[in-house]
JSON list of C-alpha atoms in Angstrom, two decimals:
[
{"chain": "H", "resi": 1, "resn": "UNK", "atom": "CA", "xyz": [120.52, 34.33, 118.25]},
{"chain": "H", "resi": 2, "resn": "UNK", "atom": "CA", "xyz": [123.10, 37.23, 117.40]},
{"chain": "H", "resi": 3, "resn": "UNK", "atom": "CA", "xyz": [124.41, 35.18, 114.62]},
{"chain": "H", "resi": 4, "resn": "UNK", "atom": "CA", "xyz": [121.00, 35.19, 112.77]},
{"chain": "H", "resi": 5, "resn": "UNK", "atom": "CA", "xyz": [120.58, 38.74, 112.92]},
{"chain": "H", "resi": 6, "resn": "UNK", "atom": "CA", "xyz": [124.29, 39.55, 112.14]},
{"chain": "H", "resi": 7, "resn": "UNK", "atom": "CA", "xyz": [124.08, 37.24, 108.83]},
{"chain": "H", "resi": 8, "resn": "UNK", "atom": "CA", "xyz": [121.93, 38.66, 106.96]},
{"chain": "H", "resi": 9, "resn": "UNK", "atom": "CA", "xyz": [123.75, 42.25, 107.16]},
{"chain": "H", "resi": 10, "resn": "UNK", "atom": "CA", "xyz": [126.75, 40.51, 105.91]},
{"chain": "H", "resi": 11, "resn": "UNK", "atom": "CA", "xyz": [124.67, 40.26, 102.87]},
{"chain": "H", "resi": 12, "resn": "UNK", "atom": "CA", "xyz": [124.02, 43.83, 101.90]},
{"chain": "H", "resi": 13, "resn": "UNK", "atom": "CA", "xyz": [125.64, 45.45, 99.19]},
{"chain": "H", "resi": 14, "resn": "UNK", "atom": "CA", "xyz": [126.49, 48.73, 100.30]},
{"chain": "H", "resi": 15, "resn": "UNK", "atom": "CA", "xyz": [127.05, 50.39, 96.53]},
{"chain": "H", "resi": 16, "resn": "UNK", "atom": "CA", "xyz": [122.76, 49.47, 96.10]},
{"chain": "H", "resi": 17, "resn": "UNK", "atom": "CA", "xyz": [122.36, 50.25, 99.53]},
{"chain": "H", "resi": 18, "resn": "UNK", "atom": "CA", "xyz": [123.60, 53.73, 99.05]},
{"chain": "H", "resi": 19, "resn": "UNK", "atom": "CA", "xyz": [122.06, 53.79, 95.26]},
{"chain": "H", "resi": 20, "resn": "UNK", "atom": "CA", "xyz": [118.80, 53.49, 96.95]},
{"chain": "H", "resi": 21, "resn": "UNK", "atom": "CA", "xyz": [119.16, 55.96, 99.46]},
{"chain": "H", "resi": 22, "resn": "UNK", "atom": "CA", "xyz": [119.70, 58.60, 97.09]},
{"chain": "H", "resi": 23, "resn": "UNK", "atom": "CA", "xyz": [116.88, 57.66, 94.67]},
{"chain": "H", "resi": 24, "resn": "UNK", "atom": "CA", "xyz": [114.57, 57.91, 98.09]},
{"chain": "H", "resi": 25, "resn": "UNK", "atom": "CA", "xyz": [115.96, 61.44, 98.47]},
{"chain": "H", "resi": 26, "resn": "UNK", "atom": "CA", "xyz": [115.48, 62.40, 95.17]},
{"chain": "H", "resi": 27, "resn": "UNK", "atom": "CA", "xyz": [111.77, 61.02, 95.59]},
{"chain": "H", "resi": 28, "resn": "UNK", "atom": "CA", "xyz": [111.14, 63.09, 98.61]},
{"chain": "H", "resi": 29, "resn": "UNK", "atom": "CA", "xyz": [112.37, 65.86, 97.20]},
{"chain": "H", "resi": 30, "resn": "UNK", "atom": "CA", "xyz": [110.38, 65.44, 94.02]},
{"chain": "H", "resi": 31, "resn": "UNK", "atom": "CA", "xyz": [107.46, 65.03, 96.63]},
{"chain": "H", "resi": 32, "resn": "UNK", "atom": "CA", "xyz": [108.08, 68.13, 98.61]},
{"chain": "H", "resi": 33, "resn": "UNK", "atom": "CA", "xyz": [108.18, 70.13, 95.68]},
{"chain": "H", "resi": 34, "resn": "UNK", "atom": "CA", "xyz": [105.02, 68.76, 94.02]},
{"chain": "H", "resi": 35, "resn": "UNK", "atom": "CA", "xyz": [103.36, 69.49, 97.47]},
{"chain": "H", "resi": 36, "resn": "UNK", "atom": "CA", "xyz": [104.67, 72.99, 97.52]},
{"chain": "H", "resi": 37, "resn": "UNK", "atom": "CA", "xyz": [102.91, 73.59, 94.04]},
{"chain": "H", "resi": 38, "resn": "UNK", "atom": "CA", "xyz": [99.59, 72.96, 95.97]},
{"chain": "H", "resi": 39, "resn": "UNK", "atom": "CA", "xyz": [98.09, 76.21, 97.32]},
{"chain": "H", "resi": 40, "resn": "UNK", "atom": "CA", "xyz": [97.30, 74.75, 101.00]},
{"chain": "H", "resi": 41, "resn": "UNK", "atom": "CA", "xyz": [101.05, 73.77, 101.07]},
{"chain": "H", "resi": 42, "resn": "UNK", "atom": "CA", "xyz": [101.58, 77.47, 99.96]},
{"chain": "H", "resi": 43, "resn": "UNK", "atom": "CA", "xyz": [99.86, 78.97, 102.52]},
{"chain": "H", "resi": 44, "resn": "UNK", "atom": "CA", "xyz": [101.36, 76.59, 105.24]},
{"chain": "H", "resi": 45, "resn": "UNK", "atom": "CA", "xyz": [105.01, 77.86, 103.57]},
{"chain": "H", "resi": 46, "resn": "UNK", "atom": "CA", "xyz": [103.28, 81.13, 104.14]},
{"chain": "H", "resi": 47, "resn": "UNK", "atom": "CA", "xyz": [102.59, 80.88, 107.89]},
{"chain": "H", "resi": 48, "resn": "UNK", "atom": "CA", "xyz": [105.74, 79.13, 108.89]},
{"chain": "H", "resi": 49, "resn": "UNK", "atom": "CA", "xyz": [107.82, 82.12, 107.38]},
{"chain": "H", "resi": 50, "resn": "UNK", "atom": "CA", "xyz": [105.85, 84.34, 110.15]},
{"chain": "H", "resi": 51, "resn": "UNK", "atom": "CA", "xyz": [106.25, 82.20, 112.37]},
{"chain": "H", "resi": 52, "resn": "UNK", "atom": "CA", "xyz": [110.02, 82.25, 112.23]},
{"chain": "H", "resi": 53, "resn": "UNK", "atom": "CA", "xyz": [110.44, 85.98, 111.79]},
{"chain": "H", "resi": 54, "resn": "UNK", "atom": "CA", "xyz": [107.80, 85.64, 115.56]},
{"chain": "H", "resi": 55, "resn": "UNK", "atom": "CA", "xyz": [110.35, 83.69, 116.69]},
{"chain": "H", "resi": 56, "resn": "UNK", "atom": "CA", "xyz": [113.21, 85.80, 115.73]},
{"chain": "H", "resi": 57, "resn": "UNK", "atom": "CA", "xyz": [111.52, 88.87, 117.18]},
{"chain": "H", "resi": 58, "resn": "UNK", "atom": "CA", "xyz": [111.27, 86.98, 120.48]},
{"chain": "H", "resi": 59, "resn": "UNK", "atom": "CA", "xyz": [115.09, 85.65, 120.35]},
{"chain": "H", "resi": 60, "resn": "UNK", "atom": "CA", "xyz": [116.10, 89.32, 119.12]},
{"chain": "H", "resi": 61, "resn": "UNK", "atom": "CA", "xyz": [113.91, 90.72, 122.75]},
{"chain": "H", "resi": 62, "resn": "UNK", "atom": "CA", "xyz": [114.94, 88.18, 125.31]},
{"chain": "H", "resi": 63, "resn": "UNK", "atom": "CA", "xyz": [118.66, 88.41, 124.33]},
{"chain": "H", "resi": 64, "resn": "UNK", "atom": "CA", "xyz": [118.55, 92.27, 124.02]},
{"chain": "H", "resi": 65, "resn": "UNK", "atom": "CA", "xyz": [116.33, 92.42, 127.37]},
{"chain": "H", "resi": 66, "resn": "UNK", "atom": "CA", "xyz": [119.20, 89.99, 129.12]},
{"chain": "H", "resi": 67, "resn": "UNK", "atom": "CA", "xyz": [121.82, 92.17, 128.00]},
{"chain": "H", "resi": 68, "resn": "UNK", "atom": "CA", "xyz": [120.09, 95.37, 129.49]},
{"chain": "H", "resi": 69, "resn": "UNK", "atom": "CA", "xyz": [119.49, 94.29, 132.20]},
{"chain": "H", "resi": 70, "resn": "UNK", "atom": "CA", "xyz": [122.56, 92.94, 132.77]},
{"chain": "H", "resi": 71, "resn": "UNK", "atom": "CA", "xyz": [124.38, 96.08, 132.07]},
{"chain": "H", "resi": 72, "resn": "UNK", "atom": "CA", "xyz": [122.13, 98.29, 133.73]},
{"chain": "H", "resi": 73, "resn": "UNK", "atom": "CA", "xyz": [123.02, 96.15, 137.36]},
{"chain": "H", "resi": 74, "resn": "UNK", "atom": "CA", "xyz": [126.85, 96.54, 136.52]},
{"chain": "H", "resi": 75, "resn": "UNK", "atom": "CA", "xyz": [125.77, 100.16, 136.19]},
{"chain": "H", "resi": 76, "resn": "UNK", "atom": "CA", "xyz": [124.12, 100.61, 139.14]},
{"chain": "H", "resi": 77, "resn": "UNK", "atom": "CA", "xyz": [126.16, 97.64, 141.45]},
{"chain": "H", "resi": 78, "resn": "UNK", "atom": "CA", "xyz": [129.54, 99.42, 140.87]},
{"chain": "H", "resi": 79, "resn": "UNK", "atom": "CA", "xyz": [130.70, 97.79, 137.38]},
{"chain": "H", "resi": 80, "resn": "UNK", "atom": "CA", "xyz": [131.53, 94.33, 138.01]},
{"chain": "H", "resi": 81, "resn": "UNK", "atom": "CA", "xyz": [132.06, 93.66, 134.27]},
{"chain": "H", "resi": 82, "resn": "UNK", "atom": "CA", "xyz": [135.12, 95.49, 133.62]},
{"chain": "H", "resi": 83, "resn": "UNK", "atom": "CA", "xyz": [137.12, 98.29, 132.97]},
{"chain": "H", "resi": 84, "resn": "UNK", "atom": "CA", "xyz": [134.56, 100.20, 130.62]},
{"chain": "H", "resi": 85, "resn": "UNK", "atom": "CA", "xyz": [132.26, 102.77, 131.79]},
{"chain": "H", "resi": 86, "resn": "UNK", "atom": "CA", "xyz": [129.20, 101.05, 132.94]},
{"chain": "H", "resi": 87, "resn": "UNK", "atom": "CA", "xyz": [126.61, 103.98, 131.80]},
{"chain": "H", "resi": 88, "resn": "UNK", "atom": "CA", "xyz": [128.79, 103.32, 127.83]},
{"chain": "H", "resi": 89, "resn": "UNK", "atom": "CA", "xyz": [127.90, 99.92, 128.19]},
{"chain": "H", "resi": 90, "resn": "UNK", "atom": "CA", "xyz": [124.18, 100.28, 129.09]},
{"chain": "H", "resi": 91, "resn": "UNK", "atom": "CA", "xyz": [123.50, 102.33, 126.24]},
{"chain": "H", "resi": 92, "resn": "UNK", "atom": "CA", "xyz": [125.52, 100.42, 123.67]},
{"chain": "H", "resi": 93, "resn": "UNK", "atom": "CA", "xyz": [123.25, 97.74, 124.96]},
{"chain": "H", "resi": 94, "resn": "UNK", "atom": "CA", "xyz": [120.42, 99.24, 124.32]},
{"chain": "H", "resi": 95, "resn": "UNK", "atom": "CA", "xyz": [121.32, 100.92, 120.99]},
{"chain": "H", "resi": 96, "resn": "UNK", "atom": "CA", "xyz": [122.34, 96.97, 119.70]},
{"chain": "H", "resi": 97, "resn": "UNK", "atom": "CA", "xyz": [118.81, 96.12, 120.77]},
{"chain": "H", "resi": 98, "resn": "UNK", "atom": "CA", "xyz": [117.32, 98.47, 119.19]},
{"chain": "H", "resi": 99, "resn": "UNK", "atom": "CA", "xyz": [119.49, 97.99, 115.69]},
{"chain": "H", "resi": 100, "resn": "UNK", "atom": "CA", "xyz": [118.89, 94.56, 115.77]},
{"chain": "H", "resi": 101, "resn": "UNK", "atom": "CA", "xyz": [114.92, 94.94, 115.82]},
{"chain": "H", "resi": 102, "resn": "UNK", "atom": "CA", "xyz": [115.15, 97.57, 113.39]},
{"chain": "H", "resi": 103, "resn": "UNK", "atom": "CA", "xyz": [116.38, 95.18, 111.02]},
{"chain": "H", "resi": 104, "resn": "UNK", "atom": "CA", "xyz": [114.86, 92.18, 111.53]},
{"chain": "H", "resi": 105, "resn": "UNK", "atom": "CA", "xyz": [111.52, 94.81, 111.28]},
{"chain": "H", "resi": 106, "resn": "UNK", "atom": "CA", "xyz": [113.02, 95.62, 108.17]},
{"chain": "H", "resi": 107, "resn": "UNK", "atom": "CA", "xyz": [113.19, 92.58, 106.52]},
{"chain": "H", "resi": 108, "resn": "UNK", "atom": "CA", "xyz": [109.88, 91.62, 107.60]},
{"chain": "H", "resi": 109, "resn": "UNK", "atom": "CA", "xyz": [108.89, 94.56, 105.62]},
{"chain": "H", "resi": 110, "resn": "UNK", "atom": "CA", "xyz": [110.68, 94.23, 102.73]},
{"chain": "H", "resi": 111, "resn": "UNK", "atom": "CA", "xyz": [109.35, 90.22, 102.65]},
{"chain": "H", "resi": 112, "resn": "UNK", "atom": "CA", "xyz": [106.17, 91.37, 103.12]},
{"chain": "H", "resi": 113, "resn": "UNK", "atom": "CA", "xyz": [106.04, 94.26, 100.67]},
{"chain": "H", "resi": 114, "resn": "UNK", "atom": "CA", "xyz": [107.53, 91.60, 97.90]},
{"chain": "H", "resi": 115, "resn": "UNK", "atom": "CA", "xyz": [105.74, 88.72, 98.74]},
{"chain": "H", "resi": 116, "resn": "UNK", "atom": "CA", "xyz": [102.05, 90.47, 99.69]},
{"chain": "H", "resi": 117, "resn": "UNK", "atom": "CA", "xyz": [98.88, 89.61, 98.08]},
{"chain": "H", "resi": 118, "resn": "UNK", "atom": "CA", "xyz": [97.89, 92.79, 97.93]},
{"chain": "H", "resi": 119, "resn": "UNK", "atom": "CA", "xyz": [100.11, 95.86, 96.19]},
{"chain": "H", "resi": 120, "resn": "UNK", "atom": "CA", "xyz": [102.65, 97.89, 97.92]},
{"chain": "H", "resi": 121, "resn": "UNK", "atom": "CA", "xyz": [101.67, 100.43, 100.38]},
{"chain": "H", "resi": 122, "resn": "UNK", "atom": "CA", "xyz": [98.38, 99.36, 101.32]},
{"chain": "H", "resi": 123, "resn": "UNK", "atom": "CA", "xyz": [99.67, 96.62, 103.57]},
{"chain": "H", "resi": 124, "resn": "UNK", "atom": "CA", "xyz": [101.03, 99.25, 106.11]}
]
Protein backbone atom coordinates (compact mmCIF):
# COMPACT_ATOMS: atom_id res chain seq x y z
CA UNK A 1 0.00 0.00 0.00
CA UNK A 2 3.19 2.30 0.57
CA UNK A 3 4.30 1.53 -2.87
CA UNK A 4 1.15 3.15 -4.44
CA UNK A 5 1.46 6.23 -2.64
CA UNK A 6 5.32 6.44 -3.01
CA UNK A 7 4.93 6.03 -7.02
CA UNK A 8 3.31 8.59 -7.97
CA UNK A 9 5.80 11.17 -6.14
CA UNK A 10 8.48 9.58 -8.10
CA UNK A 11 6.69 11.23 -10.88
CA UNK A 12 6.87 14.89 -10.05
CA UNK A 13 9.04 17.16 -11.71
CA UNK A 14 10.44 19.28 -9.21
CA UNK A 15 11.68 22.30 -11.78
CA UNK A 16 7.34 22.68 -12.51
CA UNK A 17 6.81 21.87 -9.11
CA UNK A 18 8.77 24.80 -7.92
CA UNK A 19 7.63 26.94 -11.22
CA UNK A 20 4.24 26.64 -9.81
CA UNK A 21 4.87 27.53 -6.45
CA UNK A 22 6.16 30.76 -7.31
CA UNK A 23 3.44 31.70 -9.85
CA UNK A 24 0.93 30.87 -6.67
CA UNK A 25 2.97 33.40 -4.70
CA UNK A 26 3.01 35.86 -7.17
CA UNK A 27 -0.93 35.32 -7.38
CA UNK A 28 -1.39 35.85 -3.74
CA UNK A 29 0.51 38.60 -3.71
CA UNK A 30 -1.22 40.15 -6.68
CA UNK A 31 -4.39 39.26 -4.51
CA UNK A 32 -3.32 40.87 -1.32
CA UNK A 33 -2.55 43.91 -2.98
CA UNK A 34 -5.76 44.21 -5.04
CA UNK A 35 -7.53 43.62 -1.62
CA UNK A 36 -5.54 46.31 0.04
CA UNK A 37 -6.81 48.82 -2.72
CA UNK A 38 -10.35 48.15 -1.26
CA UNK A 39 -11.26 50.66 1.48
CA UNK A 40 -12.68 47.89 4.06
CA UNK A 41 -9.23 46.17 3.60
CA UNK A 42 -7.86 49.75 4.35
CA UNK A 43 -9.45 50.24 7.34
CA UNK A 44 -8.74 46.61 8.60
CA UNK A 45 -4.76 47.65 7.67
CA UNK A 46 -5.82 50.58 9.73
CA UNK A 47 -6.89 48.80 12.93
CA UNK A 48 -4.28 46.12 12.95
CA UNK A 49 -1.49 48.92 12.97
CA UNK A 50 -3.21 50.00 16.50
CA UNK A 51 -3.47 47.05 17.45
CA UNK A 52 0.23 46.31 17.29
CA UNK A 53 1.45 49.62 18.64
CA UNK A 54 -1.53 48.19 21.85
CA UNK A 55 0.44 45.42 21.90
CA UNK A 56 3.75 47.03 21.99
CA UNK A 57 2.60 49.38 24.74
CA UNK A 58 1.67 46.30 26.77
CA UNK A 59 5.13 44.36 25.97
CA UNK A 60 6.98 47.84 26.59
CA UNK A 61 4.80 47.88 30.49
CA UNK A 62 5.05 44.28 31.54
CA UNK A 63 8.81 44.09 30.72
CA UNK A 64 9.53 47.58 32.26
CA UNK A 65 7.09 46.66 35.32
CA UNK A 66 9.22 43.12 35.69
CA UNK A 67 12.33 44.92 35.68
CA UNK A 68 11.17 47.37 38.51
CA UNK A 69 10.11 45.33 40.42
CA UNK A 70 12.77 43.22 40.24
CA UNK A 71 15.26 45.83 41.07
CA UNK A 72 13.36 47.48 43.60
CA UNK A 73 13.46 43.77 45.79
CA UNK A 74 17.35 43.63 45.17
CA UNK A 75 17.08 47.13 46.59
CA UNK A 76 15.29 46.53 49.43
CA UNK A 77 16.44 42.46 50.05
CA UNK A 78 20.16 43.50 50.32
CA UNK A 79 21.28 43.44 46.45
CA UNK A 80 21.31 39.98 45.38
CA UNK A 81 22.03 41.01 41.75
CA UNK A 82 25.45 42.19 41.99
CA UNK A 83 28.04 44.44 42.68
CA UNK A 84 26.15 47.74 41.55
CA UNK A 85 24.34 49.93 43.82
CA UNK A 86 20.90 48.62 44.08
CA UNK A 87 19.08 52.24 44.48
CA UNK A 88 21.44 53.01 40.64
CA UNK A 89 19.83 50.12 39.37
CA UNK A 90 16.20 50.85 40.40
CA UNK A 91 16.23 54.07 38.85
CA UNK A 92 18.03 53.16 35.65
CA UNK A 93 15.15 50.78 35.57
CA UNK A 94 12.76 53.00 35.76
CA UNK A 95 14.30 55.77 33.58
CA UNK A 96 14.58 52.74 30.59
CA UNK A 97 10.88 52.31 31.19
CA UNK A 98 10.05 55.40 30.91
CA UNK A 99 12.39 56.10 27.56
CA UNK A 100 11.09 53.25 26.04
CA UNK A 101 7.30 54.45 26.32
CA UNK A 102 8.29 57.77 25.41
CA UNK A 103 9.21 56.53 22.17
CA UNK A 104 7.07 54.07 21.24
CA UNK A 105 4.37 57.19 22.31
CA UNK A 106 6.29 58.98 19.91
CA UNK A 107 5.98 57.09 17.03
CA UNK A 108 2.46 56.52 17.59
CA UNK A 109 2.28 60.18 17.23
CA UNK A 110 4.22 60.81 14.50
CA UNK A 111 2.11 57.70 12.56
CA UNK A 112 -0.80 59.19 13.57
CA UNK A 113 -0.10 62.83 12.77
CA UNK A 114 1.05 61.48 9.04
CA UNK A 115 -1.36 59.03 8.47
CA UNK A 116 -4.68 60.93 10.19
CA UNK A 117 -7.80 61.65 8.41
CA UNK A 118 -8.10 64.67 9.78
CA UNK A 119 -5.14 67.60 9.65
CA UNK A 120 -2.40 67.98 12.08
CA UNK A 121 -3.06 69.26 15.46
CA UNK A 122 -6.57 68.64 15.85
CA UNK A 123 -6.09 64.97 16.53
CA UNK A 124 -4.45 65.75 19.99
Amino acid sequence: MLVQFTMPLHRIDLAKARRAAGWARMACVAGALAAAGDPVMAQSLKQAGVNIFNVIYGVVGVIGAIACLLTLLNWVTGNWLGRDDPKKIFFQALLGTALAFGIVAIIQFVKDMVGGSASGISNL
